[in-house]
Amino acid sequence: MISEIEKNFYRITLRMPYRLKHVNAYLLAHDKELALFDTGLNITGAYEYLANDMANKGLNINNIKKVFLTHVHTDHCSMAGVLQKKTGAKVYLSKAAFEEYQHFCKADSTVKQLKKFYSRQGMGSRQIDAVIEEYEIIRDIIDEFNTDNFLQNNETHDFGDWKFEVIFTPGHAAGHTCFFFRKKSFLLAGDHILPYIAPILSPDIFDDNFRPLATYLDSLNVIEKLPAVTVYPGHGNAFIDLKERLEDIRKHHEKRKRMIWGCLNSEPKTAYTISSEISVSAVHNFEKFMALNETIVYLKELKAEGAIKEDMTDNVLFYTRIKNTG
Ligand SMILES: [Zn+2]
């Protein structure tokens, strides 16, 4: 469904068969040329749906000349390749996001690393196979694209009368980027800040030193400094209470981190054991996988803070509490 937020600026809400049910793309128009921010999910009929939706407002999908991506999660980027092939659009994203995408597309090395990473966290091989199956389904959805149009942090882009700044906000995903329209005081936030839920954080299976929570919280601070009034998120409705939302998200993470710490004592536990304790309602393999990822994110942070200890036995990581604050 497309709606005109203001003259030449549109929100397009696209369906998807996941928990969040829909994803938002945004569209700028200048004369006949169009720039699309995120693309929606590449499911059957998605391109035709987008074309029809745009036609309802007199917009021609073939006029999309630029596609800007906030990050490379499937629901935001998987139509970029389709659009590039059909309309000749140039694709813009951060170099870090593109590298993440290239990693993701290399099936063999990703499957190998998935097995190694999650077996170390105490996950059983049958569940790891289910995760790999899920990965392969998601990978098949992404239509490959090419680009060397890498966004630079804080640079300004012009699109006709529109001007916007590139704001790097890594955390939710590697190379995540927001777009700030200073003159209009609005922010296209991707999945960096969402109205109803705290955006999901996950470990980087290729980089053990990556601290998703610390990185994400730093990126919240970056956004807090911008004079943004209205936030247009990747999921859900626009909102204006940015400061309040930032506080709620910070509190959420602090609370969850303390809860994970509360599960630990002197008895060594794997991340998988801890995640099963905190997510008893998770039934499906994918839910269990998400709970495990969340647990790993907080364990990484607690370890970096010196509150817990990590030891490897027979290629499995075990965690214990080493002090009484967390
Ligand atoms: Zn995302």
CSV table of C-alpha atoms and ligand atoms in Angstrom, one decimal:
chain,number,residue,atom,x,y,z
A,1,MET,CA,0.0,0.0,0.0
A,2,ILE,CA,1.4,3.4,-1.0
A,3,SER,CA,0.7,6.7,0.7
A,4,GLU,CA,2.0,10.2,0.0
A,5,ILE,CA,3.5,11.5,3.2
A,6,GLU,CA,4.1,14.9,1.6
A,7,LYS,CA,4.5,16.1,-1.9
A,8,ASN,CA,7.0,13.8,-3.7
A,9,PHE,CA,7.7,11.6,-0.7
A,10,TYR,CA,5.9,8.3,-0.3
A,11,ARG,CA,5.7,5.4,2.0
A,12,ILE,CA,5.2,1.9,0.4
A,13,THR,CA,4.1,-0.8,2.8
A,14,LEU,CA,4.9,-4.3,1.5
A,15,ARG,CA,3.7,-7.6,2.8
A,16,MET,CA,6.0,-10.4,4.0
A,17,PRO,CA,5.3,-13.8,5.5
A,18,TYR,CA,7.4,-13.2,8.7
A,19,ARG,CA,6.7,-12.2,12.2
A,20,LEU,CA,6.6,-8.5,11.4
A,21,LYS,CA,4.1,-9.1,8.5
A,22,HIS,CA,5.2,-6.0,6.6
A,23,VAL,CA,8.1,-3.8,5.7
A,24,ASN,CA,8.2,-0.2,4.6
A,25,ALA,CA,10.1,1.2,1.6
A,26,TYR,CA,10.2,5.0,1.0
A,27,LEU,CA,10.2,6.8,-2.3
A,28,LEU,CA,11.4,10.2,-3.4
A,29,ALA,CA,10.2,11.8,-6.6
A,30,HIS,CA,11.8,14.5,-8.7
A,31,ASP,CA,10.4,15.3,-12.1
A,32,LYS,CA,10.0,11.8,-13.5
A,33,GLU,CA,13.0,10.3,-11.6
A,34,LEU,CA,12.5,8.2,-8.5
A,35,ALA,CA,14.8,7.1,-5.7
A,36,LEU,CA,13.7,4.1,-3.6
A,37,PHE,CA,14.9,3.5,0.0
A,38,ASP,CA,14.8,-0.2,0.7
A,39,THR,CA,13.0,-2.6,-1.5
A,40,GLY,CA,10.8,-5.1,0.4
A,41,LEU,CA,11.0,-8.8,0.1
A,42,ASN,CA,11.5,-10.6,-3.1
A,43,ILE,CA,8.5,-13.0,-2.9
A,44,THR,CA,6.4,-14.1,-5.9
A,45,GLY,CA,4.5,-11.2,-7.4
A,46,ALA,CA,6.4,-8.6,-5.3
A,47,TYR,CA,7.7,-6.7,-8.3
A,48,GLU,CA,4.3,-6.6,-9.9
A,49,TYR,CA,2.7,-5.5,-6.6
A,50,LEU,CA,5.2,-2.7,-6.3
A,51,ALA,CA,4.6,-1.6,-9.9
A,52,ASN,CA,0.8,-1.6,-9.5
A,53,ASP,CA,1.0,0.2,-6.2
A,54,MET,CA,3.2,3.0,-7.7
A,55,ALA,CA,0.9,3.2,-10.7
A,56,ASN,CA,-2.0,4.1,-8.4
A,57,LYS,CA,-0.2,7.3,-7.7
A,58,GLY,CA,0.8,7.9,-11.3
A,59,LEU,CA,4.4,6.7,-10.7
A,60,ASN,CA,6.2,4.4,-13.2
A,61,ILE,CA,8.5,1.8,-11.6
A,62,ASN,CA,10.8,2.0,-14.6
A,63,ASN,CA,11.7,5.5,-13.4
A,64,ILE,CA,13.4,4.2,-10.3
A,65,LYS,CA,17.0,5.4,-11.0
A,66,LYS,CA,18.5,4.9,-7.5
A,67,VAL,CA,18.0,2.3,-4.8
A,68,PHE,CA,19.4,3.2,-1.4
A,69,LEU,CA,19.7,0.3,1.1
A,70,THR,CA,19.7,0.8,4.9
A,71,HIS,CA,21.0,-2.8,5.4
A,72,VAL,CA,21.2,-6.2,3.7
A,73,HIS,CA,18.5,-8.1,5.6
A,74,THR,CA,16.3,-9.9,3.1
A,75,ASP,CA,13.2,-7.9,3.8
A,76,HIS,CA,15.0,-4.7,3.0
A,77,CYS,CA,17.3,-5.6,0.1
A,78,SER,CA,16.2,-8.7,-1.7
A,79,MET,CA,14.4,-6.8,-4.6
A,80,ALA,CA,17.5,-4.6,-5.3
A,81,GLY,CA,18.8,-7.1,-7.9
A,82,VAL,CA,15.4,-7.4,-9.6
A,83,LEU,CA,15.0,-3.6,-9.8
A,84,GLN,CA,18.6,-3.2,-11.1
A,85,LYS,CA,17.9,-5.7,-13.9
A,86,LYS,CA,14.5,-4.3,-14.8
A,87,THR,CA,15.0,-0.5,-14.4
A,88,GLY,CA,18.8,-0.1,-14.6
A,89,ALA,CA,18.7,1.5,-11.2
A,90,LYS,CA,22.0,2.1,-9.4
A,91,VAL,CA,22.2,0.5,-5.9
A,92,TYR,CA,23.8,2.5,-3.0
A,93,LEU,CA,24.8,1.0,0.3
A,94,SER,CA,27.7,1.1,2.8
A,95,LYS,CA,30.8,-0.9,2.0
A,96,ALA,CA,30.4,-2.9,5.2
A,97,ALA,CA,26.8,-3.8,4.3
A,98,PHE,CA,28.0,-4.9,0.8
A,99,GLU,CA,30.7,-7.1,2.3
A,100,GLU,CA,28.1,-8.6,4.6
A,101,TYR,CA,25.9,-9.3,1.6
A,102,GLN,CA,28.9,-10.9,-0.3
A,103,HIS,CA,29.6,-13.2,2.7
A,104,PHE,CA,26.0,-14.2,2.9
A,105,CYS,CA,26.0,-15.1,-0.8
A,106,LYS,CA,28.9,-17.5,-0.5
A,107,ALA,CA,27.0,-20.5,0.6
A,108,ASP,CA,29.8,-23.0,1.3
A,109,SER,CA,31.9,-20.8,3.6
A,110,THR,CA,28.7,-19.5,5.4
A,111,VAL,CA,27.4,-23.1,6.0
A,112,LYS,CA,30.8,-24.2,7.3
A,113,GLN,CA,31.0,-21.2,9.6
A,114,LEU,CA,27.4,-21.6,10.8
A,115,LYS,CA,28.2,-25.2,11.9
A,116,LYS,CA,31.4,-24.2,13.7
A,117,PHE,CA,29.9,-21.1,15.4
A,118,TYR,CA,26.7,-22.6,16.7
A,119,SER,CA,28.1,-26.0,17.7
A,120,ARG,CA,30.5,-24.0,19.9
A,121,GLN,CA,27.5,-22.4,21.5
A,122,GLY,CA,26.1,-25.8,22.5
A,123,MET,CA,23.5,-26.2,19.7
A,124,GLY,CA,22.7,-29.7,18.6
A,125,SER,CA,23.5,-30.8,15.0
A,126,ARG,CA,19.8,-31.4,14.1
A,127,GLN,CA,19.0,-27.8,15.1
A,128,ILE,CA,22.0,-26.5,13.3
A,129,ASP,CA,20.8,-28.3,10.1
A,130,ALA,CA,17.4,-26.6,10.6
A,131,VAL,CA,19.1,-23.2,10.8
A,132,ILE,CA,21.1,-24.0,7.6
A,133,GLU,CA,17.9,-24.9,5.8
A,134,GLU,CA,16.4,-21.6,6.9
A,135,TYR,CA,19.6,-19.8,5.7
A,136,GLU,CA,19.3,-21.5,2.3
A,137,ILE,CA,15.7,-20.4,1.9
A,138,ILE,CA,16.5,-16.8,2.7
A,139,ARG,CA,19.6,-16.9,0.5
A,140,ASP,CA,17.5,-18.1,-2.5
A,141,ILE,CA,15.2,-15.1,-2.1
A,142,ILE,CA,17.9,-12.5,-2.5
A,143,ASP,CA,18.3,-11.5,-6.2
A,144,GLU,CA,22.0,-10.7,-6.6
A,145,PHE,CA,23.0,-7.1,-7.4
A,146,ASN,CA,26.2,-5.4,-8.3
A,147,THR,CA,27.5,-2.1,-7.1
A,148,ASP,CA,30.5,0.1,-6.4
A,149,ASN,CA,28.4,3.0,-5.2
A,150,PHE,CA,29.4,2.9,-1.6
A,151,LEU,CA,27.9,5.4,0.8
A,152,GLN,CA,30.3,7.4,3.0
A,153,ASN,CA,29.4,8.4,6.5
A,154,ASN,CA,28.1,12.0,6.9
A,155,GLU,CA,28.2,12.7,3.1
A,156,THR,CA,25.2,14.6,1.6
A,157,HIS,CA,23.3,13.3,-1.4
A,158,ASP,CA,21.1,15.4,-3.6
A,159,PHE,CA,18.1,14.1,-5.5
A,160,GLY,CA,16.5,17.0,-7.3
A,161,ASP,CA,15.3,19.4,-4.6
A,162,TRP,CA,15.8,16.7,-1.9
A,163,LYS,CA,19.0,16.7,0.2
A,164,PHE,CA,19.8,14.0,2.7
A,165,GLU,CA,22.8,12.9,4.9
A,166,VAL,CA,24.2,9.4,5.2
A,167,ILE,CA,24.4,8.4,8.9
A,168,PHE,CA,26.2,5.1,9.7
A,169,THR,CA,24.5,3.2,12.4
A,170,PRO,CA,26.0,-0.3,12.7
A,171,GLY,CA,24.6,-2.7,15.3
A,172,HIS,CA,21.3,-4.2,14.1
A,173,ALA,CA,23.2,-5.2,11.0
A,174,ALA,CA,26.7,-4.7,9.7
A,175,GLY,CA,27.0,-1.4,7.8
A,176,HIS,CA,23.4,-0.3,8.8
A,177,THR,CA,22.8,3.2,7.5
A,178,CYS,CA,20.1,5.8,8.3
A,179,PHE,CA,19.3,8.7,6.0
A,180,PHE,CA,18.7,12.1,7.6
A,181,PHE,CA,16.8,14.9,5.8
A,182,ARG,CA,18.0,17.9,7.8
A,183,LYS,CA,15.8,20.6,6.2
A,184,LYS,CA,12.7,18.5,6.9
A,185,SER,CA,13.9,17.1,10.2
A,186,PHE,CA,13.1,13.6,9.4
A,187,LEU,CA,15.0,10.4,9.6
A,188,LEU,CA,14.7,7.2,7.5
A,189,ALA,CA,15.7,4.8,10.2
A,190,GLY,CA,15.6,1.4,8.6
A,191,ASP,CA,15.7,-1.1,11.4
A,192,HIS,CA,17.9,1.0,13.7
A,193,ILE,CA,15.0,2.3,15.7
A,194,LEU,CA,11.5,0.7,15.6
A,195,PRO,CA,8.3,2.0,17.2
A,196,TYR,CA,7.1,-1.1,19.1
A,197,ILE,CA,10.0,-3.5,19.5
A,198,ALA,CA,13.7,-3.3,20.2
A,199,PRO,CA,15.4,-4.2,16.9
A,200,ILE,CA,17.0,-7.6,17.0
A,201,LEU,CA,20.8,-7.9,17.5
A,202,SER,CA,22.8,-10.9,16.4
A,203,PRO,CA,26.4,-12.0,16.6
A,204,ASP,CA,28.7,-11.8,13.6
A,205,ILE,CA,29.6,-15.5,12.9
A,206,PHE,CA,32.7,-14.4,11.1
A,207,ASP,CA,34.0,-11.9,13.7
A,208,ASP,CA,34.3,-13.0,17.3
A,209,ASN,CA,35.5,-9.6,18.3
A,210,PHE,CA,32.3,-7.8,17.2
A,211,ARG,CA,30.3,-6.6,20.1
A,212,PRO,CA,26.7,-6.1,18.7
A,213,LEU,CA,25.2,-4.4,21.8
A,214,ALA,CA,28.1,-1.9,22.4
A,215,THR,CA,28.1,-1.1,18.7
A,216,TYR,CA,24.4,-0.7,18.6
A,217,LEU,CA,24.2,1.5,21.7
A,218,ASP,CA,27.0,3.8,20.2
A,219,SER,CA,24.8,4.1,17.1
A,220,LEU,CA,21.8,5.1,19.3
A,221,ASN,CA,24.0,7.9,20.7
A,222,VAL,CA,24.8,9.1,17.1
A,223,ILE,CA,21.1,9.3,16.3
A,224,GLU,CA,20.3,11.1,19.6
A,225,LYS,CA,22.5,14.0,18.5
A,226,LEU,CA,20.5,14.7,15.3
A,227,PRO,CA,17.8,17.3,15.4
A,228,ALA,CA,15.3,14.7,14.0
A,229,VAL,CA,11.6,15.3,14.7
A,230,THR,CA,9.9,12.5,12.7
A,231,VAL,CA,11.2,9.0,12.4
A,232,TYR,CA,10.2,6.8,9.5
A,233,PRO,CA,11.0,3.3,10.4
A,234,GLY,CA,11.5,0.1,8.3
A,235,HIS,CA,8.5,-1.5,10.2
A,236,GLY,CA,5.5,0.2,11.8
A,237,ASN,CA,4.3,3.8,11.7
A,238,ALA,CA,6.2,7.0,11.8
A,239,PHE,CA,6.7,8.4,15.3
A,240,ILE,CA,7.9,11.6,16.9
A,241,ASP,CA,8.9,10.6,20.4
A,242,LEU,CA,12.5,9.7,19.5
A,243,LYS,CA,14.1,10.5,22.8
A,244,GLU,CA,11.6,8.4,24.7
A,245,ARG,CA,12.0,5.5,22.3
A,246,LEU,CA,15.8,5.6,22.6
A,247,GLU,CA,15.4,5.4,26.4
A,248,ASP,CA,13.0,2.5,26.2
A,249,ILE,CA,15.4,0.5,23.9
A,250,ARG,CA,18.4,1.2,26.2
A,251,LYS,CA,16.3,0.0,29.2
A,252,HIS,CA,15.2,-3.1,27.4
A,253,HIS,CA,18.8,-4.1,26.7
A,254,GLU,CA,20.0,-3.4,30.2
A,255,LYS,CA,17.1,-5.5,31.6
A,256,ARG,CA,17.7,-8.4,29.2
A,257,LYS,CA,21.4,-8.3,29.9
A,258,ARG,CA,20.9,-8.5,33.6
A,259,MET,CA,18.5,-11.4,33.1
A,260,ILE,CA,21.1,-13.4,31.2
A,261,TRP,CA,23.6,-12.6,34.0
A,262,GLY,CA,21.1,-13.8,36.5
A,263,CYS,CA,21.0,-17.2,34.8
A,264,LEU,CA,24.7,-17.7,35.5
A,265,ASN,CA,26.5,-18.9,38.5
A,266,SER,CA,29.6,-20.9,39.2
A,267,GLU,CA,28.3,-23.9,37.3
A,268,PRO,CA,29.5,-23.7,33.6
A,269,LYS,CA,26.6,-23.3,31.1
A,270,THR,CA,26.5,-23.1,27.3
A,271,ALA,CA,24.8,-20.2,25.5
A,272,TYR,CA,22.3,-22.7,24.3
A,273,THR,CA,21.4,-23.9,27.8
A,274,ILE,CA,21.0,-20.3,29.0
A,275,SER,CA,18.8,-19.4,26.0
A,276,SER,CA,16.6,-22.5,26.7
A,277,GLU,CA,16.2,-21.2,30.3
A,278,ILE,CA,15.1,-17.7,29.3
A,279,SER,CA,12.9,-18.7,26.3
A,280,VAL,CA,10.8,-21.6,27.5
A,281,SER,CA,8.0,-20.5,25.1
A,282,ALA,CA,10.2,-20.8,22.0
A,283,VAL,CA,8.9,-23.9,20.2
A,284,HIS,CA,10.0,-23.6,16.6
A,285,ASN,CA,13.7,-24.1,15.7
A,286,PHE,CA,13.8,-20.6,14.3
A,287,GLU,CA,12.5,-19.1,17.5
A,288,LYS,CA,15.1,-21.1,19.5
A,289,PHE,CA,17.8,-19.8,17.1
A,290,MET,CA,16.7,-16.2,17.6
A,291,ALA,CA,16.7,-16.7,21.4
A,292,LEU,CA,20.2,-18.2,21.2
A,293,ASN,CA,21.5,-15.2,19.1
A,294,GLU,CA,20.1,-12.8,21.7
A,295,THR,CA,21.7,-14.7,24.5
A,296,ILE,CA,25.1,-14.7,22.7
A,297,VAL,CA,24.9,-10.9,22.2
A,298,TYR,CA,24.5,-10.3,26.0
A,299,LEU,CA,27.1,-12.9,26.9
A,300,LYS,CA,29.6,-11.1,24.6
A,301,GLU,CA,28.8,-7.9,26.4
A,302,LEU,CA,29.0,-9.4,29.9
A,303,LYS,CA,32.3,-11.0,29.0
A,304,ALA,CA,33.7,-7.7,27.7
A,305,GLU,CA,32.6,-6.0,30.9
A,306,GLY,CA,34.5,-8.6,33.0
A,307,ALA,CA,31.3,-9.9,34.7
A,308,ILE,CA,31.5,-13.5,33.3
A,309,LYS,CA,34.2,-15.9,32.1
A,310,GLU,CA,34.2,-18.0,28.9
A,311,ASP,CA,36.1,-21.3,28.7
A,312,MET,CA,36.3,-23.8,25.9
A,313,THR,CA,36.0,-27.5,26.5
A,314,ASP,CA,35.9,-30.0,23.6
A,315,ASN,CA,35.2,-27.2,21.2
A,316,VAL,CA,32.2,-26.0,23.2
A,317,LEU,CA,32.1,-22.6,25.0
A,318,PHE,CA,31.0,-22.5,28.7
A,319,TYR,CA,30.1,-19.4,30.7
A,320,THR,CA,30.4,-18.8,34.5
A,321,ARG,CA,29.8,-15.8,36.6
A,322,ILE,CA,33.0,-14.2,38.0
A,323,LYS,CA,31.7,-11.3,40.0
A,324,ASN,CA,28.5,-10.1,41.6
A,325,THR,CA,27.7,-7.2,39.3
A,326,GLY,CA,26.4,-7.3,35.8
B,1,ZN,ZN,16.8,-5.8,9.7
